[in-house]
Structure formats: structure tokens, C-alpha cells
Coordinates of C-alpha atoms and ligand atoms in Angstrom, one line a residue:
M192 CA 0.0 0.0 0.0
T193 CA 1.5 3.4 -1.1
R194 CA 1.2 6.1 1.5
W195 CA 0.8 9.6 -0.1
L196 CA 1.5 13.0 1.5
V197 CA 0.1 16.0 -0.4
A198 CA 1.6 19.4 0.6
G199 CA -0.5 22.5 -0.5
A200 CA -3.6 20.4 -0.1
G201 CA -5.8 23.5 0.4
G202 CA -5.1 24.7 -3.1
M203 CA -7.0 24.2 -6.4
L204 CA -4.9 21.2 -7.5
G205 CA -4.2 19.9 -4.0
I206 CA -7.9 19.5 -3.2
D207 CA -8.6 17.5 -6.3
L208 CA -5.5 15.4 -5.9
V209 CA -6.4 14.4 -2.4
A210 CA -10.0 13.6 -3.5
A211 CA -8.8 11.5 -6.5
L212 CA -6.4 9.5 -4.2
A213 CA -9.1 8.9 -1.6
A214 CA -11.6 7.9 -4.3
R215 CA -9.1 5.3 -5.5
G216 CA -8.7 3.9 -2.0
E217 CA -5.1 5.1 -1.6
T218 CA -3.8 6.0 1.8
V219 CA -3.4 9.8 1.7
T220 CA -2.8 12.7 4.0
G221 CA -3.4 16.2 2.6
L222 CA -1.9 19.1 4.6
D223 CA -2.7 22.7 3.9
R224 CA -0.4 25.5 4.8
A225 CA -1.5 25.5 8.4
G226 CA -0.6 21.8 8.7
L227 CA 2.6 21.9 6.7
D228 CA 4.4 25.2 5.9
V229 CA 7.0 24.4 3.3
T230 CA 9.0 27.4 4.3
D231 CA 9.4 26.0 7.8
A232 CA 12.1 23.3 8.0
A233 CA 10.7 21.9 11.3
S234 CA 7.2 21.7 9.8
V235 CA 8.5 19.7 6.8
T236 CA 10.6 17.3 9.0
D237 CA 7.7 16.8 11.4
A238 CA 5.2 16.0 8.7
I239 CA 7.4 13.5 7.0
A240 CA 8.3 11.8 10.3
A241 CA 4.7 11.7 11.4
F242 CA 3.2 10.3 8.2
R243 CA 6.2 8.3 6.8
P244 CA 5.0 8.7 3.2
D245 CA 6.2 6.6 0.2
V246 CA 5.3 9.5 -2.1
V247 CA 5.2 13.3 -1.4
V248 CA 3.4 15.5 -3.9
N249 CA 4.2 19.2 -3.6
C250 CA 1.1 21.2 -4.7
S251 CA 2.1 24.2 -2.6
A252 CA 3.3 27.3 -4.4
W253 CA 3.4 31.0 -4.6
T254 CA 1.1 31.3 -7.6
A255 CA 0.5 35.1 -7.7
V256 CA 2.4 35.6 -11.0
D257 CA 2.2 39.4 -11.1
D258 CA 2.9 39.9 -7.3
A259 CA 6.0 37.8 -7.6
E260 CA 7.7 40.4 -9.8
A261 CA 8.0 42.7 -6.8
A262 CA 8.5 39.9 -4.2
E263 CA 10.8 37.4 -5.9
E264 CA 12.6 36.5 -2.7
R265 CA 9.4 35.6 -1.0
A266 CA 8.2 33.7 -4.0
L267 CA 11.5 31.9 -4.1
A268 CA 11.3 30.9 -0.5
V269 CA 8.1 29.0 -1.2
N270 CA 8.6 27.8 -4.8
A271 CA 12.3 26.8 -4.5
G272 CA 13.0 26.8 -0.7
G273 CA 9.9 24.8 0.0
A274 CA 10.6 22.3 -2.8
A275 CA 14.2 21.9 -1.6
R276 CA 13.1 21.2 2.0
L277 CA 10.6 18.6 0.9
A278 CA 13.1 16.9 -1.4
A279 CA 15.7 16.8 1.4
G280 CA 13.1 15.2 3.7
C281 CA 12.2 12.7 1.0
A282 CA 15.9 11.8 0.5
V283 CA 16.2 11.0 4.2
A284 CA 12.9 9.1 4.3
G285 CA 13.5 7.2 1.1
A286 CA 10.3 8.6 -0.4
R287 CA 9.6 9.5 -4.0
M288 CA 8.6 13.1 -4.7
V289 CA 6.5 14.8 -7.3
Q290 CA 7.1 18.5 -7.8
V291 CA 4.3 20.3 -9.7
S292 CA 5.7 22.9 -12.0
T293 CA 4.7 25.2 -14.9
D294 CA 5.0 26.2 -18.5
Y295 CA 6.4 29.5 -17.2
V296 CA 9.8 27.9 -17.0
F297 CA 10.0 28.4 -20.8
A298 CA 10.3 31.6 -22.7
G299 CA 7.0 31.2 -24.4
D300 CA 8.1 33.2 -27.3
L301 CA 6.1 32.3 -30.4
V302 CA 8.2 34.3 -32.9
A303 CA 11.4 32.6 -32.0
R304 CA 9.9 29.1 -32.1
D305 CA 10.4 26.8 -35.0
A306 CA 6.9 26.4 -36.5
A307 CA 5.4 26.5 -33.0
R308 CA 6.7 23.1 -32.0
P309 CA 5.4 22.0 -28.5
Y310 CA 8.1 22.4 -25.8
A311 CA 9.7 19.0 -25.1
E312 CA 10.5 18.0 -21.6
D313 CA 14.2 18.5 -22.1
D314 CA 14.0 21.8 -24.0
V315 CA 16.1 24.5 -22.4
P316 CA 14.1 26.6 -19.9
A317 CA 14.3 30.3 -20.1
P318 CA 11.8 31.9 -17.8
R319 CA 10.8 35.5 -18.4
T320 CA 9.1 36.2 -15.1
A321 CA 10.0 36.1 -11.4
Y322 CA 7.4 33.3 -10.9
G323 CA 9.0 31.2 -13.7
R324 CA 12.5 31.7 -12.3
T325 CA 11.4 30.6 -8.8
K326 CA 9.5 27.5 -10.2
L327 CA 12.5 26.5 -12.3
A328 CA 14.7 26.8 -9.2
G329 CA 12.2 24.5 -7.5
E330 CA 12.4 21.9 -10.3
R331 CA 16.2 21.9 -10.0
A332 CA 16.1 21.6 -6.3
V333 CA 14.1 18.4 -6.5
L334 CA 15.9 16.8 -9.4
D335 CA 19.3 17.6 -7.8
R336 CA 18.4 16.1 -4.4
L337 CA 16.4 13.1 -5.7
P338 CA 18.2 12.0 -8.9
G339 CA 16.7 8.5 -8.6
S340 CA 13.3 9.3 -7.2
G341 CA 12.3 12.9 -8.1
Y342 CA 9.6 13.9 -10.6
V343 CA 8.8 17.2 -12.1
V344 CA 5.2 17.4 -13.5
R345 CA 4.7 20.6 -15.4
T346 CA 1.2 21.7 -16.0
A347 CA -0.4 24.9 -17.4
W348 CA -3.7 26.8 -17.8
L349 CA -5.3 25.0 -14.9
Y350 CA -8.9 25.1 -14.0
G351 CA -10.9 23.3 -11.3
A352 CA -13.9 23.7 -9.1
H353 CA -11.9 24.7 -6.0
G354 CA -10.2 27.9 -6.9
G355 CA -10.3 31.1 -8.9
N356 CA -9.5 30.4 -12.6
F357 CA -10.3 31.5 -16.1
V358 CA -13.2 29.2 -16.7
R359 CA -15.0 30.3 -13.5
T360 CA -14.3 33.9 -14.4
M361 CA -15.9 33.5 -17.8
I362 CA -18.9 31.8 -16.3
K363 CA -19.3 34.9 -14.0
L364 CA -18.6 37.4 -16.8
E365 CA -21.1 35.9 -19.1
D366 CA -23.7 36.5 -16.5
Q367 CA -22.7 40.1 -15.9
R368 CA -21.6 41.7 -19.2
P369 CA -23.0 41.9 -22.7
A370 CA -19.5 41.2 -24.2
V371 CA -16.0 40.3 -23.0
D372 CA -12.7 41.0 -24.6
V373 CA -10.2 38.1 -24.4
V374 CA -6.7 37.8 -25.8
D375 CA -6.3 35.8 -28.9
D376 CA -2.5 35.8 -29.2
Q377 CA -1.6 33.5 -26.4
H378 CA -1.6 29.8 -27.2
G379 CA -1.9 27.0 -24.7
Q380 CA -3.6 23.9 -23.3
P381 CA -6.5 24.4 -20.9
T382 CA -6.1 21.7 -18.3
W383 CA -8.5 20.3 -15.7
T384 CA -7.0 19.7 -12.2
A385 CA -8.8 16.3 -12.0
D386 CA -6.8 15.2 -15.1
V387 CA -3.5 16.3 -13.6
A388 CA -4.4 14.4 -10.5
S389 CA -5.1 11.2 -12.5
Q390 CA -1.8 11.7 -14.4
I391 CA 0.3 12.1 -11.3
I392 CA -1.3 8.9 -9.9
A393 CA -0.6 7.0 -13.1
L394 CA 3.0 8.2 -13.1
I395 CA 3.6 6.8 -9.7
H396 CA 1.7 3.5 -10.4
A397 CA 3.7 3.0 -13.6
A398 CA 7.0 3.2 -11.5
A399 CA 8.1 5.8 -14.1
P400 CA 11.7 6.7 -14.4
P401 CA 12.5 9.9 -12.6
G402 CA 12.6 13.1 -14.5
I403 CA 10.3 15.6 -16.2
Y404 CA 6.7 15.0 -17.4
H405 CA 4.2 17.4 -19.0
A406 CA 0.6 17.0 -17.6
T407 CA -1.4 19.3 -19.9
S408 CA -4.3 18.5 -22.1
S409 CA -3.8 17.5 -25.7
G410 CA -4.6 19.9 -28.5
Q411 CA -4.3 23.7 -28.1
T412 CA -6.3 26.9 -28.3
T413 CA -6.1 30.6 -27.2
W414 CA -7.7 32.2 -24.2
F415 CA -10.2 33.6 -26.8
G416 CA -10.9 30.1 -28.1
L417 CA -11.4 28.8 -24.6
A418 CA -13.8 31.7 -23.7
R419 CA -15.9 31.0 -26.8
E420 CA -16.1 27.4 -25.9
I421 CA -17.3 28.3 -22.4
F422 CA -19.9 30.7 -23.8
G423 CA -21.1 27.9 -26.1
L424 CA -21.4 25.5 -23.1
L425 CA -23.5 28.2 -21.3
G426 CA -25.9 28.4 -24.2
A427 CA -24.7 32.0 -24.8
D428 CA -23.7 33.5 -28.2
P429 CA -20.0 32.9 -28.6
A430 CA -19.9 36.1 -30.7
R431 CA -20.2 38.0 -27.4
V432 CA -16.5 37.1 -26.9
R433 CA -14.3 39.5 -28.8
P434 CA -10.6 38.9 -29.7
V435 CA -8.0 41.4 -28.5
S436 CA -4.3 41.6 -28.6
S437 CA -2.1 41.1 -25.4
S438 CA -0.7 44.5 -26.1
A439 CA -4.1 45.9 -25.0
L440 CA -3.5 44.6 -21.5
S441 CA -0.6 45.7 -19.4
R442 CA 0.5 43.5 -16.6
P443 CA 3.6 43.4 -14.3
A444 CA 4.6 39.9 -15.6
P445 CA 4.6 39.2 -19.3
R446 CA 2.3 36.3 -20.4
P447 CA 3.8 33.7 -22.7
A448 CA 2.6 33.8 -26.3
Y449 CA 3.2 30.1 -26.7
S450 CA 2.8 27.6 -23.8
V451 CA 2.1 24.3 -25.6
L452 CA 3.9 21.4 -23.9
G453 CA 4.8 18.2 -25.6
H454 CA 4.0 14.8 -24.3
G455 CA 6.9 12.6 -25.4
A456 CA 7.8 11.3 -22.0
W457 CA 4.3 9.7 -21.6
A458 CA 4.7 8.0 -24.9
R459 CA 8.1 6.6 -23.8
L460 CA 6.5 5.4 -20.6
G461 CA 3.6 3.8 -22.3
V462 CA 1.0 5.9 -20.4
P463 CA -1.5 7.9 -22.5
P464 CA -1.2 11.7 -22.0
I465 CA -4.2 13.8 -20.9
G466 CA -6.8 13.9 -23.7
D467 CA -8.1 16.7 -25.8
W468 CA -8.7 20.0 -23.9
R469 CA -12.3 20.5 -25.3
T470 CA -13.4 17.0 -24.2
A471 CA -12.0 17.6 -20.7
L472 CA -13.7 21.0 -20.5
H473 CA -17.1 19.5 -21.4
Q474 CA -16.6 16.8 -18.8
A475 CA -15.6 19.2 -16.1
F476 CA -18.1 21.9 -16.9
P477 CA -21.1 20.8 -14.7
E478 CA -18.9 20.8 -11.6
L479 CA -17.4 24.2 -12.4
L480 CA -20.8 25.7 -13.1
A481 CA -22.1 24.4 -9.9
A482 CA -19.1 25.7 -8.0
Q483 CA -19.4 29.1 -9.6
R484 CA -23.1 29.5 -9.2
G485 CA -22.8 28.4 -5.5
D486 CA -20.0 30.8 -4.9
V487 CA -20.5 33.8 -7.2
A488 CA -17.9 35.8 -5.3
G489 CA -15.3 33.1 -5.3
A490 CA -13.7 33.5 -8.7
T491 CA -11.0 35.9 -9.8
A492 CA -9.4 36.3 -13.1
A493 CA -6.3 34.2 -13.0
P494 CA -5.3 33.0 -16.5
G495 CA -2.0 31.2 -16.6
R496 CA 0.4 30.2 -13.8
Ligands
LIG161 N1 -3.2 27.5 -11.7 C1 -2.5 27.3 -12.8 O1 -3.0 27.8 -13.9 C2 -1.2 26.6 -12.9 C3 -0.5 26.6 -14.1 C4 0.7 25.9 -14.1 C5 1.3 25.4 -13.0 N2 0.6 25.5 -11.8 C6 1.2 24.9 -10.6 O2 0.3 24.0 -10.1 C7 0.5 23.9 -8.7 C8 -0.8 24.0 -8.0 O3 -1.4 25.3 -8.3 P1 -2.8 25.7 -7.9 O4 -3.4 26.4 -9.1 O5 -3.5 24.6 -7.2 O6 -2.4 26.9 -6.9 P2 -3.2 27.5 -5.6 O7 -4.6 27.2 -5.7 O8 -2.7 28.8 -5.4 O9 -2.6 26.5 -4.4 C9 -1.4 26.7 -3.9 C10 -1.5 26.4 -2.4 O10 -0.2 26.5 -1.9 C11 -0.3 27.0 -0.6 N3 0.9 27.6 0.0 C12 1.4 28.8 -0.3 N4 2.5 29.0 0.5 C13 2.7 27.9 1.2 C14 3.6 27.4 2.2 N5 4.6 28.2 2.6 N6 3.5 26.2 2.7 C15 2.5 25.4 2.3 N7 1.5 25.7 1.4 C16 1.6 27.0 0.9 C17 -1.4 28.0 -0.7 O11 -2.0 28.3 0.5 P3 -2.6 29.7 0.9 O12 -3.9 29.8 0.1 O13 -2.8 29.7 2.4 O14 -1.6 30.7 0.4 C18 -2.4 27.3 -1.7 O15 -3.3 26.6 -1.0 C19 1.5 24.9 -8.3 O16 2.8 24.3 -8.3 C20 1.5 25.9 -9.5 O17 2.8 26.5 -9.6 C21 -0.6 26.1 -11.7

């Protein structure tokens, strides 16, 4: 029986990962920040000693992309320091570790990319934001400390029922505005937290070789394409979503124009990657709609991360 410990279990992905593990009958302990603060060495040591996990999944992170630009040291303490502490604890305990990471480790520059080829797992990272730099440092901290038992699972464009995200924001805006302007020049893979959870579980059950894996949906679209699909699912006229350029929106952290991640490592492992983004959205939508309608104040605009 595999014992799982999930750090950051109060977050959007952490909640769905703990639920997915429990639903599969796994032995799982999920700890939110109050139960396990990854910036506190004693908290990490105590949690690993108390629960003696076989696998630790780090879903904790500083995910405020814009705020990180002016607070990189604090973001680093969570995203790299926290990952390093958990990895050191896993090394002592003989546990495997999954570090959840992001497309923001790449430059995301469409112009410089050769015919928009998806980023391979071993493509050279070149983060353009403070958030991306801190997440890359977290990846390296884990892979350096756990060369035989560390995994980096990069995801992108996440949505789920238990957090603010783009899908929930669009559900809210469709109700409130006659039209919404959405950027049409950023390309990526909208990805459901439940699918990432399943993929992490499959990775561990497959006894996968350590290294980097990309847990994003297959296919690709733009935020505009995603918003139109959401309006369609709501029975609203998709023409109420209007395309705009990123240059119309100024933000502290630049958003990647191209965030599509390749799935070669899954093919080598013999585990199917996450399926098409549109299929997943349709499957997830009733749960997101119920969450949003039950908590109309709960969603904030949070594309990316
Ligand atoms: N959301 C996306 O679109 C996206 C895209 C790519 C990658 N990712 C990655 O996916 C993972 C999960 O993201 P998410 O969307 O689930 O983020 P989230 O909802 O913001 O969850 C992150 C959790 O980490 C917790 N946390 C912050 N500092 C902590 C600390 N010092 N110790 C312990 N826990 C701490 C937060 O607790 P508080 O609420 O108390 O701060 C929060 O519950 C992260 O690694 C993120 O980088 C996300």
C-alpha cells in the first residue's frame, strides 16, 4: 500500500489530488499551509516523520504571478526553498517526490519558435518572469536532491472547481456583461485539475523513471478560443467574446505567447497523455458551473500560472 502525503492540499490542484487519491482507495494525508508550511524546516521534517510517506506530492506554491515580480525573494522561499526542503526530507525518508511545475519555465516566445513546436520535456528553460524563475529553481532543487526518485510534473492553464481560474471567471462574466474582450494571441492547453491528479497517480503507479513529465491537455487553443467554448457551453452566443491583442493589456509579468507542452515522456513510458482540452472542459463543466453558481464571489481572473 502506497502512503501519499500532499503538501499544499488547500489549493485548487491539491484539493482535487487528495480527492482523487481517496476515491481510488489510496492512503493519503493532505496538509494545507496550516498543517505543513514548506518554508518552515521543522514543519516539513515533522510531517514526513509523522506520516512516513512513500510519495510526497508538492502542490504548494506562490502562484501570484504578477505579485512575484516585486516579491521574488518571498516567492523563491516557497517555490524553491519549499521544494528543496521537501526533497531533502524525502531523501532522508526514502520517499519519492512529485514537484508540480509550470509552462512558465519556458520563454513562451512564439516568434522565435520553429513552426510552434510544442516544448519538449528537455527543452532548455528560459523563464521571463520572477514566478517562472522561482518555479525553475524548485524543479532543479528536486531533481538535484532526488536523482533516482524525483519527478517534475509541469502543467499549465489549470482550471478546477476549487479555486479562482479563467473558466470560472468566464462563467461569471457571461452573466454580468454583454460582451467580453479576451486575448487571442496566447496559445496553450487548458487543463483540468482532475486530469492532472489522475496523471500524477498514473505516473507513480507506472513506476516511471525519474525526470520531467508534462501534464497538460492535448490539442491547443487561445484564451479567446477557450472563452468562446465556455460561452457555447453556457448556451450563450460565442460572438459576445471578442478577440483582443495582449498589447491591449498591461501586466507586471509578461504572459507567454506560446505555452504548448509536448507529451513525449508519456509515450516513452507507455502511459497515455491527458486527452483533448475540449473533451475535458465539457466533462468538467457541470462541476465548475455548480461551484461558480454556488460561490459567485469566489472566482477571480487568473489566467495562466
Ligand atoms: N493555476 C494554474 O494555472 C497553474 C498553471 C501551471 C502550474 N501550476 C502549478 O500547479 C500547482 C498548484 O497550483 P494551484 O493552481 O493549485 O495553486 P493554488 O490554488 O494557489 O494553491 C497553492 C497552495 O499552496 C499554498 N501555499 C502557499 N504557500 C505555502 C507554504 N509556505 N506552505 C504550504 N503551502 C503553501 C497556498 O496556501 P494559501 O492559500 O494559504 O496561500 C495554496 O493553498 C503549483 O505548483 C503551481 O505553480 C498552476
